[in-house]
Tab-separated table of C-alpha atoms and ligand atoms in Angstrom:
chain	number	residue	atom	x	y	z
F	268	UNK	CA	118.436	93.898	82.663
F	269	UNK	CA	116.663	92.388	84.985
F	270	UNK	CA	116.997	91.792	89.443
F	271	UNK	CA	116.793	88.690	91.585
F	272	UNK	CA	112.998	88.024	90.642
F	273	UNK	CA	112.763	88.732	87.161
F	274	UNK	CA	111.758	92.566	87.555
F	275	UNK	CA	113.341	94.478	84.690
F	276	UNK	CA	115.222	97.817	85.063
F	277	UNK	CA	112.582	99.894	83.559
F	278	UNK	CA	110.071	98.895	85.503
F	279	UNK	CA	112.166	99.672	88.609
F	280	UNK	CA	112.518	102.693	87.119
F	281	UNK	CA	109.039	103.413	87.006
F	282	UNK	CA	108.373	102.406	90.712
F	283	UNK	CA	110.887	105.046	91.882
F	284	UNK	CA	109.392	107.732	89.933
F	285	UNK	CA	105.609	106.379	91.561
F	286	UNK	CA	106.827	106.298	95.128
F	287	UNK	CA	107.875	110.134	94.475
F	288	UNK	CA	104.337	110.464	93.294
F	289	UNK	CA	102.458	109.592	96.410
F	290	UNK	CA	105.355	110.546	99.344
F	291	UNK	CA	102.489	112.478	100.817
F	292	UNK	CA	99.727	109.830	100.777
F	293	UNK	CA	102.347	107.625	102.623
F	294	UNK	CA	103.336	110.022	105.199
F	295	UNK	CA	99.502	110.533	105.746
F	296	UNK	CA	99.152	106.631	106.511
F	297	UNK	CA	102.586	106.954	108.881
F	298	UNK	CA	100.424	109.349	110.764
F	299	UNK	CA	97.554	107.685	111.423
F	300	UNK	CA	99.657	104.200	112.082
F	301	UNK	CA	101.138	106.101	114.779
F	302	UNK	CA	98.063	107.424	116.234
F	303	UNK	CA	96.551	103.884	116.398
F	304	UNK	CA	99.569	102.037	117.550
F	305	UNK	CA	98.969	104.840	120.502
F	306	UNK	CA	95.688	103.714	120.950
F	307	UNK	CA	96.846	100.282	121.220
F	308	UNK	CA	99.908	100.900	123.054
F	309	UNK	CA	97.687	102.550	125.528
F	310	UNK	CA	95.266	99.567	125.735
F	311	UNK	CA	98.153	97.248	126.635
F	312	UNK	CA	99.044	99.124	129.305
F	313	UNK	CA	95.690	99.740	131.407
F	314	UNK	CA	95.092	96.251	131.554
F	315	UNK	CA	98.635	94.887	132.156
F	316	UNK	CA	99.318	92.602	129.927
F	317	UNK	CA	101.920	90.163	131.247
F	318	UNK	CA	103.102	86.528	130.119
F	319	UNK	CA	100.478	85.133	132.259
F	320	UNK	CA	97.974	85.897	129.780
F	321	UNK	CA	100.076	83.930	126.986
F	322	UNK	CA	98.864	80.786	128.586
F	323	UNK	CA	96.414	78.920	127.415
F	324	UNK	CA	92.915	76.795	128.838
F	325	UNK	CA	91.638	73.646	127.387
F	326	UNK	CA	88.438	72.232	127.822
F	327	UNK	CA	85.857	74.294	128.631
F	328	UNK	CA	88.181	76.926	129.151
F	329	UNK	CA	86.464	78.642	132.006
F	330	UNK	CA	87.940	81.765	134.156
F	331	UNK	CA	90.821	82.180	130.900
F	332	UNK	CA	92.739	85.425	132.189
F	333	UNK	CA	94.342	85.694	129.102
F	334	UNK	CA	91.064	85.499	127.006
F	335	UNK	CA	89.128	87.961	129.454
F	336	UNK	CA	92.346	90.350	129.075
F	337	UNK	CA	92.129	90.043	125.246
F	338	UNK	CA	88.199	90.937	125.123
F	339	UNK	CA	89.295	94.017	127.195
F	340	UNK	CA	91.581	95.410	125.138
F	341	UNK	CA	89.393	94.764	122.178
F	342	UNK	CA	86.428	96.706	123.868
F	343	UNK	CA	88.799	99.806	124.499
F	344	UNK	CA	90.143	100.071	121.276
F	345	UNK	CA	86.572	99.909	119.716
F	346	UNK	CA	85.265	102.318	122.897
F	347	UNK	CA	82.671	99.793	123.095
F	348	UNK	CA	81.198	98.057	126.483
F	349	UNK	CA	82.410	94.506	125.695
F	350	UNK	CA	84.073	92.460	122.692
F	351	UNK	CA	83.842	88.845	122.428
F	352	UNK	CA	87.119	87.451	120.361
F	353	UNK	CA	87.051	83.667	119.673
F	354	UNK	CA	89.233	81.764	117.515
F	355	UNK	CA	85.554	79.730	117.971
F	356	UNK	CA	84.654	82.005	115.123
F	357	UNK	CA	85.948	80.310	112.068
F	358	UNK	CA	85.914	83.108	109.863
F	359	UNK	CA	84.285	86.385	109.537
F	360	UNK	CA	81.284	85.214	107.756
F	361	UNK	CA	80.577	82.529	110.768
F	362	UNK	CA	80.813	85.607	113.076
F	363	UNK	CA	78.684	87.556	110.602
F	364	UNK	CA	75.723	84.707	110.661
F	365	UNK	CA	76.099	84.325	114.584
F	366	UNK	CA	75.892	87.578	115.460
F	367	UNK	CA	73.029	88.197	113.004
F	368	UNK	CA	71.110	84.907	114.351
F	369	UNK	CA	71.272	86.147	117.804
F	370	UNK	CA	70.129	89.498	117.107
F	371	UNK	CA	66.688	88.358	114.859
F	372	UNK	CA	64.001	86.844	115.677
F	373	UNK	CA	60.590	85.109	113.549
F	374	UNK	CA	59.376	87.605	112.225
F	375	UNK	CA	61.902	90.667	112.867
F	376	UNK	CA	63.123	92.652	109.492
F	377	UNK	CA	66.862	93.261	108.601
F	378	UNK	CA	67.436	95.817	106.113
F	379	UNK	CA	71.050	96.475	104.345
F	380	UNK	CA	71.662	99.695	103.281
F	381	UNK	CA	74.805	99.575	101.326
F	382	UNK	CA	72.527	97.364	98.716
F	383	UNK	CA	73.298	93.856	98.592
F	384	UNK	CA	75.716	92.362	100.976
F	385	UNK	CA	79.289	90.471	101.028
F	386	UNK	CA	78.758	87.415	98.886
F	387	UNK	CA	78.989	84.965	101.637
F	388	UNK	CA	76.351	86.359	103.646
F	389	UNK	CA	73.611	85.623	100.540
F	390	UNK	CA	73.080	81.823	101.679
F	391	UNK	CA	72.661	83.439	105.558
F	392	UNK	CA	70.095	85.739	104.851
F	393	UNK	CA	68.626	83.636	102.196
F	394	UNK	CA	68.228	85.815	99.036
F	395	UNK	CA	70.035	82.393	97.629
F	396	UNK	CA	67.804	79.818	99.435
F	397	UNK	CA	69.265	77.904	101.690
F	398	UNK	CA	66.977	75.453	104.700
F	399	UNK	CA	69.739	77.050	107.620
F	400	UNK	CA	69.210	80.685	106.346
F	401	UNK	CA	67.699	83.576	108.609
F	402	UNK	CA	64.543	83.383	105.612
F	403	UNK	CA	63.957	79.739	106.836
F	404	UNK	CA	63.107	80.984	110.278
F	405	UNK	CA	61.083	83.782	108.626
F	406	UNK	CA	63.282	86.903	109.305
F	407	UNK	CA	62.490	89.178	106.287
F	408	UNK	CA	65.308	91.137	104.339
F	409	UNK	CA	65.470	94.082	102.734
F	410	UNK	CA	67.684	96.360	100.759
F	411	UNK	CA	67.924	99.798	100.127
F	412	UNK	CA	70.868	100.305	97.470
F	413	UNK	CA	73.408	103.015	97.628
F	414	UNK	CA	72.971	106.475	95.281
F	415	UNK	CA	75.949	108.207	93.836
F	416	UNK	CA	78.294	106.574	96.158
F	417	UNK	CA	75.963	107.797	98.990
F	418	UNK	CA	73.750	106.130	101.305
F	419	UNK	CA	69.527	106.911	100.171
F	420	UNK	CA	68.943	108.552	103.461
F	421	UNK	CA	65.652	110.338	101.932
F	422	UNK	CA	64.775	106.366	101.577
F	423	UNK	CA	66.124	105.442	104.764
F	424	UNK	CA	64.348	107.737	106.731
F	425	UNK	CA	60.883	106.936	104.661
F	426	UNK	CA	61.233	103.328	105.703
F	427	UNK	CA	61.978	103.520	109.273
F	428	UNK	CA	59.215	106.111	109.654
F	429	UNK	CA	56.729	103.562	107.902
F	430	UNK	CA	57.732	100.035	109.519
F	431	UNK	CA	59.528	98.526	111.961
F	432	UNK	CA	63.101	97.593	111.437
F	433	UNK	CA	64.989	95.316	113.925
F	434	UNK	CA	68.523	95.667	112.778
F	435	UNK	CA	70.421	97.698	110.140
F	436	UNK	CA	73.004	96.216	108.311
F	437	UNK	CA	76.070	98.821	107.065
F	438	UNK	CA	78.893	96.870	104.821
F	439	UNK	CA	82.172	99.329	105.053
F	440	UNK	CA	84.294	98.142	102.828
F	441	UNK	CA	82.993	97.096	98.666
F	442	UNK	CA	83.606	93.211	98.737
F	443	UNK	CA	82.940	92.022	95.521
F	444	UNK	CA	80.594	95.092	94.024
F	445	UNK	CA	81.468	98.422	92.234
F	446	UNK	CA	81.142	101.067	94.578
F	447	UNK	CA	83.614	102.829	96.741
F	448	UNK	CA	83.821	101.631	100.274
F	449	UNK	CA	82.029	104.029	102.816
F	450	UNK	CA	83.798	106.509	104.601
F	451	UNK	CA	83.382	106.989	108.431
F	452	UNK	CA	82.133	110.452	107.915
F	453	UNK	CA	79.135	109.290	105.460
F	454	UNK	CA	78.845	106.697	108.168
F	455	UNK	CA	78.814	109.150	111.267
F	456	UNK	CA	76.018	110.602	108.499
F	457	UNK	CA	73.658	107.934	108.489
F	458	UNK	CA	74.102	106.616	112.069
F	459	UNK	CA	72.368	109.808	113.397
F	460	UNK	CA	70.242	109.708	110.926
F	461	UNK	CA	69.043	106.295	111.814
F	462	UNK	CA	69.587	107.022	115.640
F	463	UNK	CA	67.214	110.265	115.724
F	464	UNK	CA	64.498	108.364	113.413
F	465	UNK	CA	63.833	105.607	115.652
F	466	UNK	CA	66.376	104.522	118.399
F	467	UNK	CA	65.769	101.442	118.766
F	468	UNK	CA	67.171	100.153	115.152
F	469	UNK	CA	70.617	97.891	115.810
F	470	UNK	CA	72.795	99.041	113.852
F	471	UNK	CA	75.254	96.195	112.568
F	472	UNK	CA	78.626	96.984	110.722
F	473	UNK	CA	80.097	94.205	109.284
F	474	UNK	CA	83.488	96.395	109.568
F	475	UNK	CA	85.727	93.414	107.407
F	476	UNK	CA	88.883	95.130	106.009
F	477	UNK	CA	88.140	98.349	107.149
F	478	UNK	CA	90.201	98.280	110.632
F	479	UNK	CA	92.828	101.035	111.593
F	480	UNK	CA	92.596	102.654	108.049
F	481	UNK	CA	91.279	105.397	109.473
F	482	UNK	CA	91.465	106.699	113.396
F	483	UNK	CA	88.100	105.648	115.201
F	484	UNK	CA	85.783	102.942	114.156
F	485	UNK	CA	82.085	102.794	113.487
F	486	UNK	CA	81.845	101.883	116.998
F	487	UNK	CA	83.196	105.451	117.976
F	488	UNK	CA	80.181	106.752	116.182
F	489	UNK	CA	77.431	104.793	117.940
F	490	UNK	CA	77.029	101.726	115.837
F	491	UNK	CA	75.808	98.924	118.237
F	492	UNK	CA	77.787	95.958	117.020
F	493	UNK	CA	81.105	95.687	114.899
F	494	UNK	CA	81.944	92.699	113.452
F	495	UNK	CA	85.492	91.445	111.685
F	496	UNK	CA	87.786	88.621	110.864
F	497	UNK	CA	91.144	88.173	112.417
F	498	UNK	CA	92.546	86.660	109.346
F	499	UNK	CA	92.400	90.340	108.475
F	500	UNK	CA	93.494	93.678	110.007
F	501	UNK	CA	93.578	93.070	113.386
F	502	UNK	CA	94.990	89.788	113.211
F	503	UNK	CA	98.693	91.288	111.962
F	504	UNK	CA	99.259	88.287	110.184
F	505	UNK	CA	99.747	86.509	112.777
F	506	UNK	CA	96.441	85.474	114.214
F	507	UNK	CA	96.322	81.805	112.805
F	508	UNK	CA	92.206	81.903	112.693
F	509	UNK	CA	89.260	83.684	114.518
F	510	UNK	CA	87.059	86.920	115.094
F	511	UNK	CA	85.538	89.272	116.868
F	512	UNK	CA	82.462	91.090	117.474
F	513	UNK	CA	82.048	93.822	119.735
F	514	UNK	CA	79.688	96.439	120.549
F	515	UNK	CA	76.620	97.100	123.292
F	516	UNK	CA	76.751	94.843	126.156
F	517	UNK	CA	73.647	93.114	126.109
F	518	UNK	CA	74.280	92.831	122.364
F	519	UNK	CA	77.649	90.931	122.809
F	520	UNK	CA	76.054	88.746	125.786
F	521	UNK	CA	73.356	87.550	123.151
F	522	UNK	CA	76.250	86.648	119.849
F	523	UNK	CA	78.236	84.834	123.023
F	524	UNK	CA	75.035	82.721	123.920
F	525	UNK	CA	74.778	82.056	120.613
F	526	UNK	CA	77.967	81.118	119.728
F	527	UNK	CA	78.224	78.636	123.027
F	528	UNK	CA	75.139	78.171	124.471
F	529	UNK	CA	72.494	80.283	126.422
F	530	UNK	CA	73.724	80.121	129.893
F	531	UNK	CA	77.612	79.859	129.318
F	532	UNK	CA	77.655	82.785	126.908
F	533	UNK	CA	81.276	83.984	127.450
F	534	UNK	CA	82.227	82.085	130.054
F	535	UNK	CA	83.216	79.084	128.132
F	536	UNK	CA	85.526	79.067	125.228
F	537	UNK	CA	89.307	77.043	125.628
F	538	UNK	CA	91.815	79.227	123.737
F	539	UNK	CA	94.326	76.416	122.890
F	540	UNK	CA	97.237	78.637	123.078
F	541	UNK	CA	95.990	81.629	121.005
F	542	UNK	CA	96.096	84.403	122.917
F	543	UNK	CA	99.686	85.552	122.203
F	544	UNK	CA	99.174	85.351	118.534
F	545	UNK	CA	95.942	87.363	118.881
F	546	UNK	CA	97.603	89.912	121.490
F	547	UNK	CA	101.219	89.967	118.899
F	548	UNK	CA	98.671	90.171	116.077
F	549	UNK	CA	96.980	92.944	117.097
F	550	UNK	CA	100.416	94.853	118.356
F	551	UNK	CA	101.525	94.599	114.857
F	552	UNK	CA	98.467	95.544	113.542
F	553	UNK	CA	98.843	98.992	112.922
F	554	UNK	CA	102.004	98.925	111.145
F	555	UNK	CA	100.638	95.533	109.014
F	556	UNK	CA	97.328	97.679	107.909
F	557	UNK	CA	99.864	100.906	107.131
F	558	UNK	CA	101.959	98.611	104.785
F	559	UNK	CA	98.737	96.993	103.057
F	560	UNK	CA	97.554	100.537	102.508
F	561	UNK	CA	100.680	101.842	100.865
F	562	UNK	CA	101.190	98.736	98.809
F	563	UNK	CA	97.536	99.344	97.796
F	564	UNK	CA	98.704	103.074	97.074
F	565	UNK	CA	101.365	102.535	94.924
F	566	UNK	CA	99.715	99.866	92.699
F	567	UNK	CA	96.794	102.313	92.459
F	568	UNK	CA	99.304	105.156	91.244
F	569	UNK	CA	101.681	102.649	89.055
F	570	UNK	CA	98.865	101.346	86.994
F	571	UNK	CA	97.179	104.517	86.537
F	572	UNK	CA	100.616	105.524	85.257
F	573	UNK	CA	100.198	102.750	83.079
F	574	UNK	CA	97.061	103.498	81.851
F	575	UNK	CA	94.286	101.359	83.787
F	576	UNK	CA	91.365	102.421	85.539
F	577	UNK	CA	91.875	102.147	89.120
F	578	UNK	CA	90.059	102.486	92.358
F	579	UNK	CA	90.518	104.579	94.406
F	580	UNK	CA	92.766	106.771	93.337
F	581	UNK	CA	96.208	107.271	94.784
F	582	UNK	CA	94.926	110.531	96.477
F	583	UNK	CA	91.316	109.074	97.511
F	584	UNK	CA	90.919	109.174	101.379
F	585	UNK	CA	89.939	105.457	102.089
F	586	UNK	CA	87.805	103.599	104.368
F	587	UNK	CA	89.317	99.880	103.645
F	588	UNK	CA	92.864	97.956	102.319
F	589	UNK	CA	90.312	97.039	98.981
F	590	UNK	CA	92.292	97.965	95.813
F	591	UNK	CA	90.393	97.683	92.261
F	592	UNK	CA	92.493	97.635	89.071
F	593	UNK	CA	89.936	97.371	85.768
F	594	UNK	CA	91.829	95.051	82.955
F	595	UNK	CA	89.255	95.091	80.246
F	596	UNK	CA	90.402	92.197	79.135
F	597	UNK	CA	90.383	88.762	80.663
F	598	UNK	CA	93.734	87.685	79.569
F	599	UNK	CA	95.188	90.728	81.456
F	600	UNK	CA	93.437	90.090	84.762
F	601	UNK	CA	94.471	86.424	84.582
F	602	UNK	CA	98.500	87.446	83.945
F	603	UNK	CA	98.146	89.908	86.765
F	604	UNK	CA	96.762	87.966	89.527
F	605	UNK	CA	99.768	84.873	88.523
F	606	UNK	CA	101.915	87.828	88.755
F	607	UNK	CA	100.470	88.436	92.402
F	608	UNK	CA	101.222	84.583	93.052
F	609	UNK	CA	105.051	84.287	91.405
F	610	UNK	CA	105.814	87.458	93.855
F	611	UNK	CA	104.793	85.412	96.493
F	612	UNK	CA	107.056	83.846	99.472
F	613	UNK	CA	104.835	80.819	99.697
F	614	UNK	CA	103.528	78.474	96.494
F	615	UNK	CA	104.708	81.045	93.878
F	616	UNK	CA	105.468	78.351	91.772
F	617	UNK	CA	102.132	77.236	91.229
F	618	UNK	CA	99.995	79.032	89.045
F	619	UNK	CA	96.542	79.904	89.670
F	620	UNK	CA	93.789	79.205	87.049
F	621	UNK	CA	89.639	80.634	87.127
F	622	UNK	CA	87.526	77.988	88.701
F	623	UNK	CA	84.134	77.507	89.583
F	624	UNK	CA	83.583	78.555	93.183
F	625	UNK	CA	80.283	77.633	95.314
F	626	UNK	CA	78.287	80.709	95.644
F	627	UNK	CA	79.956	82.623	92.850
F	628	UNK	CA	77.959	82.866	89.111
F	629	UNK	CA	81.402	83.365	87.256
F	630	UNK	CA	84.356	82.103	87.486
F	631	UNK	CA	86.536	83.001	89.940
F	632	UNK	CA	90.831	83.201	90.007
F	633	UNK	CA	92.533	83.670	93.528
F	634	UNK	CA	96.321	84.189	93.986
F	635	UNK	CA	97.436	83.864	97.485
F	636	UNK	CA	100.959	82.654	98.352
F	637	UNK	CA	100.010	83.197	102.527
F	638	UNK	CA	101.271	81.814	105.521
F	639	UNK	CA	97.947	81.239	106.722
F	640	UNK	CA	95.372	80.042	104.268
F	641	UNK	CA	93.049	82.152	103.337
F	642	UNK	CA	94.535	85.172	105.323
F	643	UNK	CA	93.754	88.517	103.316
F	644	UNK	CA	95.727	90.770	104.642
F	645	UNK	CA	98.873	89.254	103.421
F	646	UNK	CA	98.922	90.356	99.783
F	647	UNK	CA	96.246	88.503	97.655
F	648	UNK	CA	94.379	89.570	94.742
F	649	UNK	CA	90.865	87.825	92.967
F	650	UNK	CA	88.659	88.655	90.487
F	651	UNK	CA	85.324	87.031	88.566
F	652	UNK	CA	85.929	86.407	85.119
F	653	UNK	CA	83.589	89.015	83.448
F	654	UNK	CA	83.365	92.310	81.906
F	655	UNK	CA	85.071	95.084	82.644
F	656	UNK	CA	87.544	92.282	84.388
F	657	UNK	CA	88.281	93.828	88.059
F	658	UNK	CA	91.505	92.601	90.063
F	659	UNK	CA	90.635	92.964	94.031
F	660	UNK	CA	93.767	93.176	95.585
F	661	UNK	CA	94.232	93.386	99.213
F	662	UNK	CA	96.956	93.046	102.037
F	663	UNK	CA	100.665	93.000	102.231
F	664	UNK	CA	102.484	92.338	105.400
F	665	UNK	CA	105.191	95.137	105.217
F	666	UNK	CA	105.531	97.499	102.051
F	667	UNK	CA	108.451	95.636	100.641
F	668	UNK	CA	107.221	93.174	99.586
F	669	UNK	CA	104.034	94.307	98.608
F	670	UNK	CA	105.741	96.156	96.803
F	671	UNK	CA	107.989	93.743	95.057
F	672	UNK	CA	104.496	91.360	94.613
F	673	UNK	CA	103.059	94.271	92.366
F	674	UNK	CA	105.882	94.665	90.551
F	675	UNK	CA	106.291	91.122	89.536
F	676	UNK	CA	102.369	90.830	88.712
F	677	UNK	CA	102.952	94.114	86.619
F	678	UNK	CA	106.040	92.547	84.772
F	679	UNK	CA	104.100	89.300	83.944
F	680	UNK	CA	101.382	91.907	82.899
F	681	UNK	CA	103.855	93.175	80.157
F	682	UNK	CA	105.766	89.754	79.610
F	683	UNK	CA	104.833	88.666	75.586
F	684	UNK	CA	102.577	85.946	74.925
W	955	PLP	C1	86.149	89.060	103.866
W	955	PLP	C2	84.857	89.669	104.106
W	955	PLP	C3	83.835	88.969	104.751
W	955	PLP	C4	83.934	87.525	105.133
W	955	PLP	O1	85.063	87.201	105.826
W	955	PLP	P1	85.643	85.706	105.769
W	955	PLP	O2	86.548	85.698	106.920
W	955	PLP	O3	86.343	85.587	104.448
W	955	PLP	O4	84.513	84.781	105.882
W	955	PLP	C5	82.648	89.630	104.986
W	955	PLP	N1	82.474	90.901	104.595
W	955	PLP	C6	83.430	91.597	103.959
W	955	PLP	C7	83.162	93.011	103.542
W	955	PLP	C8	84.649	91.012	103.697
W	955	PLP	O5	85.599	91.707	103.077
């Protein structure tokens, strides 16, 4: 017996008897969805948003009321002194490597303390070489890697006491490595940890995935600049491209000049009629993250039900929409992320293979059947083909069909060869 997509009875079966398993977990993300959309809610209101601000500027795009309204919002939400949010950004990398360019200087250190960062960000530092990375213009790097799941803050104390460090780099969420992603209360941890040793230090979150899953931000907790993409949490889905970055004033002023050039800095930037996606994206935000977080739930419960290694757990608190399901076996990994793909609304009739992707050593298979390309937060799932064979899986627009997308990847899991 089988429904509309090809999802047999007993696996139905076994969803209902999951979703009794983790009623609590969901009611827990209900709660804080509601406490954010308050925050949001809120944000809307103080600075009036109005249909005025749904028009757009071409151009130049100078005195945009809709764009300066946006950047508002974004700076109260994050409880920061200004935001800069530019579908000028192409993606959260680009805002990554501007916001790091404007911030170092020949000479100046970086140092990443979550151990190595997101993959994309290797050929902008330049541990892979590169003749436009931040090495080129001889900014050092360096890395102190994470212990037990913890930051070294023994180490991180020893270094700042011993040289001088320009900026700190803290990666919230796991990307592409084995680790957990870091909570905001290890992260309130090391930011006065860093803040009391020497001051001065910028500390950089590259905060990518890690939106509304919790209630505050590293921003709430002193960091100096917060970067993410809006093809992500706060772009709801809707958001057709773009980022943000927000933090310390003089900070933001210096990733604008960058970003335009030094003298227009924020002033300049057409928004091409963006702004109501980015202001409906961000509306539906909360609810978008709550239903990528409960999708992410119940896979992690169903296929430790079925006997996979999965992280986090069901009952884990969590810091980012980042789901990790270990196959042990290629063949398994492969079958789950077409399964991801056939449960998709868009392209789920093609099938995705393992390719070679630039920057990547392995080989690489993506399933995303999204309304906007490349858009993680609707429900997409990778993973490098090697040992122990790790699905990523991310997103989901409302729980339904997240839902429904695991349970077709989990039927092709168990379809016979
Ligand atoms: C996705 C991601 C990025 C890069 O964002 P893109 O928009 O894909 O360039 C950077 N860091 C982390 C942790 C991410 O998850």
């Amino acid at each position: 017996m089988e429904n509309l997509l090809g999802i047999r009875q007993e696996i139905m079966d076994l969803a209902k008897e999951t979703e009794e398993q983790v009623k609590k977990q969901f009611q827990e993300v209900e709660e804080v969805c509601e406490f954010n959309s308050m925050r949001i809610l809120h944000a809307f209101q103080k600075y009036q948003v109005s249909d005025m601000h749904f028009n757009q500027t071409t151009g130049y795009g100078y005195g945009d009321v809709g764009r300066d309204v946006i950047e508002k919002i974004y700076a109260e939400i994050f409880q920061t002194e200004d935001a800069l949010v530019r579908g000028q950004f192409i993606s959260g990398t680009h805002a990554l490597t501007v916001a790091l360019f404007a911030m170092l200087r020949p000479s100046d250190t970086m140092l990443s303390i979550c151990g190595k960062p997101y993959d994309t960000l290797d050929e902008v530092i330049g541990i892979s070489p590169n003749p436009s990375s931040l090495a080129s213009f001889g900014i050092k790097y360096e890395q102190i890697d994470l212990v037990d799941q913890d930051f070294d803050y023994a180490k991180i104390e020893k270094t700042l006491k011993e040289k001088k460090i320009k900026l700190i780099e803290i990666q919230r969420s796991r990307g592409y490595a084995l680790r957990k992603s870091i909570t905001l209360d290890k992260m309130e941890k090391v930011i006065q940890l860093i803040k009391k040793t020497d001051p001065e230090v910028i500390i950089f979150v590259d905060n990518c995935y890690g939106e509304l899953v919790e209630k505050i931000e590293p921003s709430h907790l002193g960091a100096d600049l917060v970067v993410g993409s809006l093809i992500k949490n706060l772009g709801g889905g809707i958001s057709p491209n773009g980022a943000y970055v927000v933090g310390r004033k003089d900070l933001v002023e210096l990733v604008a000049e960058r970003l335009t050039s030094p003298g227009q800095g924020k002033e300049v930037g057409p928004t091409l009629g963006m702004n109501k996606q980015i202001l409906q994206g961000l509306y539906l935000a909360p609810s978008v993250v709550a239903s990528s977080l409960k999708t992410a739930i119940f896979a992690s419960k169903l296929l430790e039900n079925l006997g996979y290694i999965v992280e986090p757990k069901f009952d884990e608190r969590r810091s980012d929409i980042v789901q990790t399901i270990t196959f042990g076996d290629p063949e398994l990994l492969i079958r789950y992320c077409q399964g991801i793909q056939m449960g998709s609304a868009i392209d789920s009739n093609s099938i995705p293979e393992p390719w070679d992707m630039p920057g990547y050593t392995d080989q690489v298979i993506m399933a995303a059947g999204a309304f906007t390309q490349g858009s993680s937060i609707e429900l997409s799932c990778d993973g490098p083909i090697r040992p122990p064979y790790i699905a990523f899986m991310q997103g989901g627009l409302t729980y339904s069909y997240g839902k429904l997308g695991v349970l077709k990847a989990v039927s092709n899991l168990k379809k016979k060869n």
